[in-house]
Coordinates of C-alpha atoms and ligand atoms in Angstrom, one line a residue:
M10 CA 24.5 -4.6 -2.4
Q11 CA 23.2 -3.5 -5.6
N12 CA 23.3 0.0 -6.8
F13 CA 20.4 2.3 -6.6
T14 CA 19.3 5.7 -6.9
F15 CA 16.9 7.2 -4.2
K16 CA 15.1 10.3 -4.5
N17 CA 11.9 10.9 -2.4
P18 CA 10.8 14.3 -2.7
T19 CA 7.7 14.1 -0.3
E20 CA 8.0 16.8 2.5
I21 CA 6.4 15.3 5.5
L22 CA 4.3 17.4 7.8
F23 CA 4.4 15.1 11.2
G24 CA 2.2 15.3 14.3
K25 CA -1.0 16.7 16.0
G26 CA -2.6 20.0 14.4
M27 CA -0.4 19.6 11.7
I28 CA -3.0 19.7 9.1
R29 CA -2.6 23.5 9.1
E30 CA 0.4 23.3 7.7
V31 CA -1.5 22.8 4.7
A32 CA -2.4 26.7 4.4
G33 CA 0.9 28.0 3.1
R34 CA 2.0 25.2 0.8
L35 CA -0.7 25.3 -1.8
P36 CA -0.4 27.9 -4.8
K37 CA -2.6 30.8 -4.1
D38 CA -3.2 31.1 -8.0
Q39 CA -4.1 27.8 -8.4
S40 CA -7.7 26.1 -7.9
V41 CA -7.6 23.1 -5.8
L42 CA -9.4 19.6 -6.2
F43 CA -10.3 18.7 -2.5
L44 CA -10.5 14.6 -3.1
Y45 CA -11.8 12.5 -0.3
G46 CA -13.5 9.1 0.3
G47 CA -16.8 7.8 1.7
G48 CA -17.5 10.2 4.1
S49 CA -15.4 9.6 7.2
I50 CA -13.3 12.7 7.2
K51 CA -16.6 14.2 7.9
K52 CA -17.3 12.1 11.4
N53 CA -13.6 12.8 12.7
G54 CA -13.1 16.8 12.1
V55 CA -10.4 16.5 9.4
Y56 CA -13.1 18.0 7.2
E57 CA -13.3 20.9 9.1
Q58 CA -9.1 21.2 9.6
V59 CA -8.9 20.9 5.8
R60 CA -11.7 23.2 5.3
S61 CA -10.2 25.5 7.4
A62 CA -6.7 25.0 6.0
L63 CA -8.3 26.0 2.4
K64 CA -9.8 29.4 3.3
G65 CA -8.9 31.7 1.1
Y66 CA -8.4 29.1 -2.0
R67 CA -10.9 28.1 -4.8
V68 CA -11.6 25.2 -4.0
T69 CA -13.5 22.2 -5.7
E70 CA -14.5 19.0 -4.0
F71 CA -14.7 15.5 -5.4
S72 CA -16.0 12.6 -2.8
G73 CA -16.7 9.3 -3.1
I74 CA -13.5 7.7 -3.9
E75 CA -13.8 3.9 -3.1
A76 CA -11.5 1.8 -1.4
N77 CA -9.8 0.0 -4.2
P78 CA -10.7 3.1 -5.8
L79 CA -12.2 2.6 -9.4
Y80 CA -11.0 3.8 -12.5
E81 CA -14.4 4.5 -13.9
T82 CA -14.7 7.0 -10.4
C83 CA -11.2 8.4 -11.4
L84 CA -12.4 9.5 -14.8
K85 CA -15.3 11.1 -13.5
A86 CA -12.8 13.1 -11.6
V87 CA -10.8 13.8 -14.2
D88 CA -13.3 15.4 -15.9
V89 CA -13.7 17.4 -13.1
V90 CA -10.1 18.6 -13.2
K91 CA -10.1 19.8 -17.0
K92 CA -13.9 21.5 -16.2
E93 CA -12.5 23.7 -13.3
K94 CA -9.2 24.6 -14.7
I95 CA -7.5 22.3 -11.2
G96 CA -4.0 23.0 -10.7
F97 CA -3.3 20.9 -7.5
I98 CA -5.1 17.8 -5.8
L99 CA -5.4 17.7 -2.0
A100 CA -5.7 14.2 -1.3
V101 CA -7.4 13.4 2.3
G102 CA -7.9 10.0 3.3
G103 CA -6.4 6.6 3.0
G104 CA -4.0 4.8 0.3
S105 CA -7.3 4.9 -1.5
V106 CA -8.0 8.6 -2.0
L107 CA -4.0 9.0 -2.3
D108 CA -3.7 6.4 -5.4
A109 CA -6.7 7.6 -6.7
A110 CA -5.2 11.5 -6.8
K111 CA -1.6 10.0 -8.3
F112 CA -3.8 8.8 -11.3
I113 CA -6.3 11.5 -11.5
A114 CA -3.0 14.1 -11.7
A115 CA -1.3 11.8 -14.2
A116 CA -4.2 11.3 -16.5
A117 CA -5.2 14.5 -16.2
C118 CA -1.8 15.8 -18.1
F119 CA -1.9 12.5 -20.3
K120 CA -1.2 13.3 -23.9
G121 CA -3.2 10.3 -25.5
N122 CA -7.1 8.9 -25.2
D123 CA -5.9 6.1 -23.7
L124 CA -6.3 6.3 -20.0
W125 CA -6.3 2.7 -19.0
S126 CA -2.9 2.4 -20.9
I127 CA -1.3 4.6 -17.6
L128 CA -1.8 1.3 -15.7
R129 CA -1.2 -1.1 -18.6
E130 CA 2.6 0.2 -18.9
C131 CA 3.1 0.6 -15.1
G132 CA 3.6 4.1 -15.8
N133 CA 6.8 4.5 -17.7
N134 CA 4.2 6.6 -20.2
V135 CA 3.6 9.1 -17.5
K136 CA 5.7 12.4 -18.8
D137 CA 3.9 14.6 -16.5
A138 CA 1.2 15.1 -13.6
L139 CA -0.6 17.8 -12.0
P140 CA 1.3 18.1 -8.5
V141 CA -0.6 16.1 -5.4
G142 CA -0.8 16.7 -1.6
A143 CA -2.0 14.5 1.3
V144 CA -3.4 14.8 4.6
L145 CA -3.1 10.8 5.6
T146 CA -5.8 9.1 8.3
L147 CA -4.9 5.3 7.6
P148 CA -1.0 4.1 8.2
A149 CA -0.8 1.5 5.7
T150 CA -0.1 1.7 2.2
G151 CA 3.0 4.1 2.3
S152 CA 1.3 5.8 -0.5
E153 CA 1.9 9.3 1.0
A154 CA 5.4 9.3 0.5
N155 CA 5.7 6.9 -2.8
G156 CA 5.2 7.0 -6.2
N157 CA 3.2 4.2 -6.6
S158 CA -1.0 3.9 -7.4
V159 CA -2.7 1.2 -7.6
I160 CA -6.1 1.5 -9.5
S161 CA -9.1 -1.2 -10.0
R162 CA -11.1 -1.4 -13.4
Q163 CA -14.8 -2.5 -12.3
S164 CA -16.1 -3.3 -16.1
T165 CA -12.9 -6.0 -16.7
Q166 CA -11.9 -7.0 -12.8
E167 CA -8.8 -5.8 -12.9
K168 CA -6.2 -4.2 -10.7
L169 CA -3.0 -2.7 -11.4
Y170 CA -0.5 -0.3 -10.5
F171 CA 1.5 2.0 -11.9
H172 CA 4.6 4.2 -10.7
S173 CA 5.7 7.6 -11.6
P174 CA 8.3 10.0 -10.4
Y175 CA 5.9 12.4 -11.4
V176 CA 3.6 11.7 -8.3
Y177 CA 5.2 11.8 -5.4
P178 CA 3.0 13.9 -3.1
V179 CA 4.9 16.9 -2.5
F180 CA 3.6 17.0 1.2
S181 CA 2.0 14.9 3.3
V182 CA 0.5 15.6 6.6
L183 CA 0.7 12.6 9.0
D184 CA -1.1 13.4 12.2
P185 CA -1.7 10.5 14.4
E186 CA -5.0 11.8 16.1
T187 CA -6.6 11.2 12.6
T188 CA -6.3 7.5 12.9
F189 CA -8.2 7.2 16.5
S190 CA -11.4 6.9 14.6
L191 CA -10.2 3.8 12.9
S192 CA -12.1 0.6 13.1
A193 CA -10.0 -2.3 14.6
K194 CA -10.5 -4.0 11.5
Q195 CA -8.6 -0.8 9.6
V196 CA -6.3 -0.7 12.1
R197 CA -5.7 -4.8 11.5
N198 CA -5.3 -4.3 7.7
G199 CA -2.6 -1.3 8.1
I200 CA -0.5 -3.4 10.4
V201 CA -0.9 -6.6 8.0
D202 CA 0.1 -3.8 4.7
T203 CA 3.4 -2.5 6.4
F204 CA 4.6 -6.2 7.7
V205 CA 4.0 -7.4 4.1
H206 CA 5.6 -4.4 2.4
I207 CA 8.8 -4.5 4.5
M208 CA 8.8 -8.5 4.1
E209 CA 8.6 -7.8 0.4
Q210 CA 12.0 -6.1 0.4
Y211 CA 13.5 -8.2 3.1
M212 CA 12.5 -11.9 2.8
T213 CA 14.6 -12.8 -0.4
Y214 CA 18.2 -14.1 0.0
P215 CA 21.3 -12.4 2.1
A216 CA 23.0 -10.0 -0.1
Q217 CA 25.3 -7.8 2.1
T218 CA 23.3 -5.2 2.9
P219 CA 23.2 -5.6 6.7
L220 CA 22.1 -1.9 7.3
Q221 CA 19.1 -2.6 5.2
D222 CA 18.1 -5.9 7.2
R223 CA 18.6 -4.0 9.9
L224 CA 16.5 -1.0 9.0
A225 CA 13.7 -3.8 8.0
E226 CA 14.1 -6.0 10.9
S227 CA 13.7 -2.8 13.3
L228 CA 10.5 -1.7 11.7
L229 CA 9.2 -5.7 12.2
Q230 CA 9.9 -5.5 15.6
T231 CA 8.2 -2.0 16.2
L232 CA 5.4 -2.7 14.4
I233 CA 5.0 -6.2 16.3
E234 CA 5.7 -4.6 19.5
V235 CA 3.2 -1.5 19.4
T236 CA 0.6 -3.4 17.9
P237 CA -1.3 -4.3 21.3
V238 CA -1.4 -1.1 22.3
L239 CA -3.2 0.3 19.1
F240 CA -5.8 -2.3 19.4
K241 CA -6.1 -1.8 23.5
K242 CA -5.9 2.1 23.3
P243 CA -7.5 3.4 20.3
K244 CA -6.8 6.8 21.6
D245 CA -3.0 6.6 22.5
Y246 CA -1.1 9.6 20.4
E247 CA 2.7 7.8 20.8
S248 CA 1.3 4.0 19.7
R249 CA -0.6 5.5 16.9
A250 CA 2.1 7.9 16.1
T251 CA 4.7 5.1 16.0
F252 CA 2.9 3.2 13.9
M253 CA 1.8 5.9 11.4
W254 CA 5.8 6.7 10.7
T255 CA 6.5 2.8 10.5
A256 CA 3.8 2.5 7.9
T257 CA 5.3 5.3 5.8
L258 CA 8.7 4.0 6.4
A259 CA 8.1 0.9 5.1
L260 CA 7.2 1.9 1.9
N261 CA 9.2 5.3 1.2
G262 CA 12.0 3.6 -1.1
L263 CA 14.4 3.4 2.2
I264 CA 14.4 0.0 3.0
G265 CA 14.5 -1.2 -1.1
C266 CA 18.0 0.5 -1.6
G267 CA 19.8 -1.7 -2.8
V268 CA 18.2 -4.7 -1.8
P269 CA 16.8 -7.7 -4.0
E270 CA 13.2 -7.4 -3.8
D271 CA 10.3 -10.0 -4.3
W272 CA 6.8 -8.5 -4.5
S273 CA 5.1 -12.0 -5.6
T274 CA 2.6 -11.6 -2.5
H275 CA 1.5 -8.3 -3.7
M276 CA 0.8 -9.1 -7.5
I277 CA -0.9 -12.3 -6.5
A278 CA -3.0 -11.2 -3.6
H279 CA -4.0 -7.6 -6.0
E280 CA -5.5 -10.3 -8.4
L281 CA -7.7 -11.8 -5.5
T282 CA -9.0 -8.1 -4.6
A283 CA -9.8 -8.0 -8.0
F284 CA -11.9 -11.1 -8.3
Y285 CA -13.0 -11.5 -4.7
G286 CA -13.7 -8.3 -3.2
L287 CA -11.4 -8.6 -0.4
D288 CA -9.3 -6.1 1.2
H289 CA -5.4 -5.7 0.1
A290 CA -4.5 -6.7 3.8
E291 CA -6.4 -9.7 4.0
T292 CA -5.4 -11.3 0.3
L293 CA -1.7 -10.4 1.6
A294 CA -2.3 -12.5 4.8
I295 CA -3.7 -15.5 2.5
V296 CA -0.7 -15.6 -0.1
M297 CA 2.2 -14.6 1.9
P298 CA 2.5 -17.8 3.8
G299 CA 2.2 -19.7 0.7
V300 CA 5.1 -18.0 -1.3
W301 CA 7.5 -18.2 1.3
Q302 CA 5.9 -21.9 1.5
Y303 CA 6.9 -22.3 -1.9
K304 CA 10.1 -20.7 -2.0
L305 CA 11.5 -22.5 1.2
T306 CA 14.9 -23.5 0.3
A307 CA 15.8 -20.3 -1.8
K308 CA 14.3 -18.3 1.1
K309 CA 15.4 -20.5 3.9
K310 CA 18.3 -18.7 5.2
K311 CA 16.5 -15.5 5.1
L312 CA 13.5 -16.7 7.0
E313 CA 16.2 -18.1 9.8
Q314 CA 17.9 -14.3 10.0
Y315 CA 14.1 -13.2 10.3
G316 CA 13.4 -15.8 13.2
R317 CA 16.1 -15.5 15.0
R318 CA 16.3 -11.7 14.9
V319 CA 12.8 -10.6 15.4
W320 CA 11.1 -13.7 17.0
N321 CA 13.7 -15.6 19.0
V322 CA 13.6 -18.8 17.2
K323 CA 15.9 -20.6 15.1
T324 CA 14.3 -22.3 11.9
A325 CA 12.7 -21.4 9.3
K326 CA 9.7 -22.9 10.0
D327 CA 9.0 -21.6 13.5
A328 CA 9.7 -18.1 11.9
M329 CA 6.6 -18.8 9.5
T330 CA 4.3 -20.3 12.5
R331 CA 5.1 -17.4 14.1
T332 CA 4.2 -15.3 11.5
E333 CA 0.8 -16.7 11.0
A334 CA 0.3 -16.7 14.5
F335 CA 1.0 -13.3 14.6
F336 CA -1.3 -12.5 12.0
H337 CA -4.3 -14.7 13.7
S338 CA -3.6 -12.7 16.8
I339 CA -4.9 -9.9 15.4
K340 CA -7.9 -11.7 14.1
M341 CA -6.3 -11.9 10.2
L342 CA -7.7 -15.3 8.8
T343 CA -5.0 -16.7 6.7
R344 CA -6.7 -18.9 4.2
F345 CA -9.5 -19.3 1.5
G346 CA -11.6 -21.8 3.6
D347 CA -11.8 -18.9 5.7
Y348 CA -13.9 -17.0 3.2
K349 CA -15.2 -19.3 1.5
I350 CA -13.9 -19.3 -1.1
S351 CA -12.3 -22.0 -3.3
A352 CA -8.4 -22.4 -3.6
K353 CA -8.9 -24.4 -6.9
E354 CA -11.1 -21.7 -8.4
A355 CA -8.9 -18.9 -7.6
A356 CA -5.6 -20.5 -8.5
R357 CA -7.5 -21.4 -11.9
K358 CA -8.9 -17.6 -12.5
V359 CA -5.1 -16.1 -11.3
R360 CA -3.1 -18.4 -13.2
E361 CA -4.6 -17.5 -16.3
R362 CA -4.3 -13.7 -16.0
F363 CA -0.6 -14.2 -15.5
A364 CA -0.6 -16.6 -18.5
E365 CA -2.3 -13.8 -20.1
R366 CA 0.0 -10.9 -19.3
D367 CA 3.1 -13.5 -19.4
S368 CA 4.3 -12.3 -16.3
V369 CA 6.5 -13.6 -13.9
F370 CA 7.7 -12.2 -10.8
G371 CA 9.5 -12.6 -7.6
E372 CA 13.8 -12.1 -6.8
H373 CA 14.8 -14.9 -9.0
E374 CA 11.8 -14.3 -11.5
D375 CA 10.8 -17.6 -11.5
I376 CA 7.1 -16.8 -10.2
T377 CA 5.4 -18.0 -13.1
P378 CA 1.7 -18.5 -13.9
D379 CA 1.9 -21.9 -12.8
A380 CA 3.6 -21.2 -9.6
V381 CA 1.1 -18.8 -8.6
A382 CA -1.5 -21.8 -8.8
K383 CA 0.5 -24.0 -6.8
I384 CA 0.9 -21.4 -4.2
L385 CA -2.6 -20.9 -4.1
L386 CA -3.9 -24.4 -3.8
S387 CA -1.7 -24.5 -1.3
R388 CA -3.9 -21.7 0.8
A389 CA -7.2 -24.0 0.8
Ligands
NZQ29 O1 -13.7 6.6 2.1 P1 -13.6 6.8 3.7 O2 -15.0 6.9 4.0 O3 -12.6 7.9 4.1 O4 -13.3 5.2 4.6 C1 -12.4 4.5 4.6 C2 -12.7 3.6 3.8 O5 -13.9 3.0 3.8 C3 -12.1 4.8 5.8 N1 -11.0 5.3 6.5 C4 -9.5 5.8 6.2 N2 -9.5 6.6 7.2 C5 -10.0 6.5 8.4 C6 -11.1 5.5 7.9 N3 -12.1 5.4 8.6 C7 -12.4 5.7 9.9 N4 -11.4 6.8 10.2 C8 -10.2 7.0 9.5 N5 -9.1 8.2 10.0 O6 -11.1 2.9 5.9 C9 -11.4 2.4 4.9 C10 -10.3 1.5 3.7 O7 -9.7 3.2 3.5 P2 -8.4 2.7 2.4 O8 -7.7 4.1 1.7 O9 -9.4 1.7 1.2 O10 -7.4 1.4 3.1 P3 -5.9 1.7 2.6 O11 -5.1 2.5 2.9 O12 -5.5 0.5 3.0 O13 -5.6 1.4 0.8 C11 -5.7 0.7 0.3 C12 -5.3 0.8 -1.1 O14 -4.4 1.1 -1.4 C13 -3.7 -0.1 -2.6 C14 -4.6 -1.4 -2.3 O15 -4.3 -1.9 -3.2 C15 -5.5 -0.8 -2.0 O16 -6.3 -0.4 -3.1 N6 -2.2 0.1 -2.1 C16 -1.3 1.1 -2.5 C17 0.0 0.8 -2.2 C18 0.8 2.2 -2.7 N7 0.3 3.2 -3.0 O17 1.6 2.4 -2.6 C19 0.9 0.1 -1.8 C20 -0.4 -1.2 -1.4 O18 0.4 -2.1 -1.4 C21 -1.3 -1.0 -1.8 O19 -1.5 -1.8 -3.0
ZN30 ZN1 0.0 -3.5 0.3

């Protein structure tokens, strides 16, 4: 096991009706920015619950945070934060709203003019941020309990992430009932994103981390087990609760303690969203099977272990087949052709991006720009 530090400061407020708990957790003397997206919270009762928890506070609303939140929109919110002397940001929505809140929180306290440098430098230059609280309505990203944020820049078609210990939400409300209004497509996306988060921290090589392996496998098994119910009974509280907690544990840092991590699927996938506008999960489902195939020798032992323990199959190949079949079973496509995108063009564009940035990644740091091109070409 590798050395690690593990600190997760986010307080989780889990369960039915827990939005009311927000009331006592905000500083009374501060103005609050109530940040949300395109309006889903106005249709499912979440908006009213939040408004009622915010009674007695000075509140400014900022809505219109997009899926794959835009830098350009966040800058407008930073202006509002400064003008209204906001002291706390309450993000209400999916990962995009939470990610935007984190960026706005860091940008509002940033000393310097080049706010994009927060993303370019992966958050290493973030030295402070406003406190952020969250009410999560879409289980997927884990943003509710981590210090990550992914922001897209429309003008340059870039999508970059940053991480900072300053932007962990101080609390996150996870009420499974808020997810009842998700469409089947959003649920499907959440399942795949969660699945791939687990894999990025698991599907590498044996590293004498039996507990972390078992934790990751139990999250995978739970997710697979609960999946059919999520679609058949969208208002089943218990299955939504299980899904929500699985998604949080998949990316709150726990299963990544002391293990080698990959993340090449995410790195490549972010570029595909930036260029083609596909949903985050859609791009992951295209890329991950390609990464596994390309790294088959290096990942073979772990693929076999996964196949044996999660799918009850013997070979790495069968484990890969079962994984893609699982995606297909929830109507998630896995090839460029399914979206009428040229794999050749995608390979060229994304290769160029990584070459410009001089990026390499993967658990052995051997996913070079050329390797990325090969992986993408294999997903035609
Ligand atoms: O904008 P509104 O109207 O709220 O609608 C949203 C949005 O259109 C809707 N939605 C959310 N909750 C709902 C709902 N509709 C009905 N009922 C509800 N309860 O769903 C749509 C998608 O929301 P979004 O927040 O974009 O989805 P998700 O949570 O999947 O977030 C995706 C973003 O997170 C980033 C992705 O790259 C992408 O930008 N990621 C963030 C990570 C992190 N912070 O750790 C890690 C991930 O790997 C990922 O990269
Ligand atoms: Zn993800």
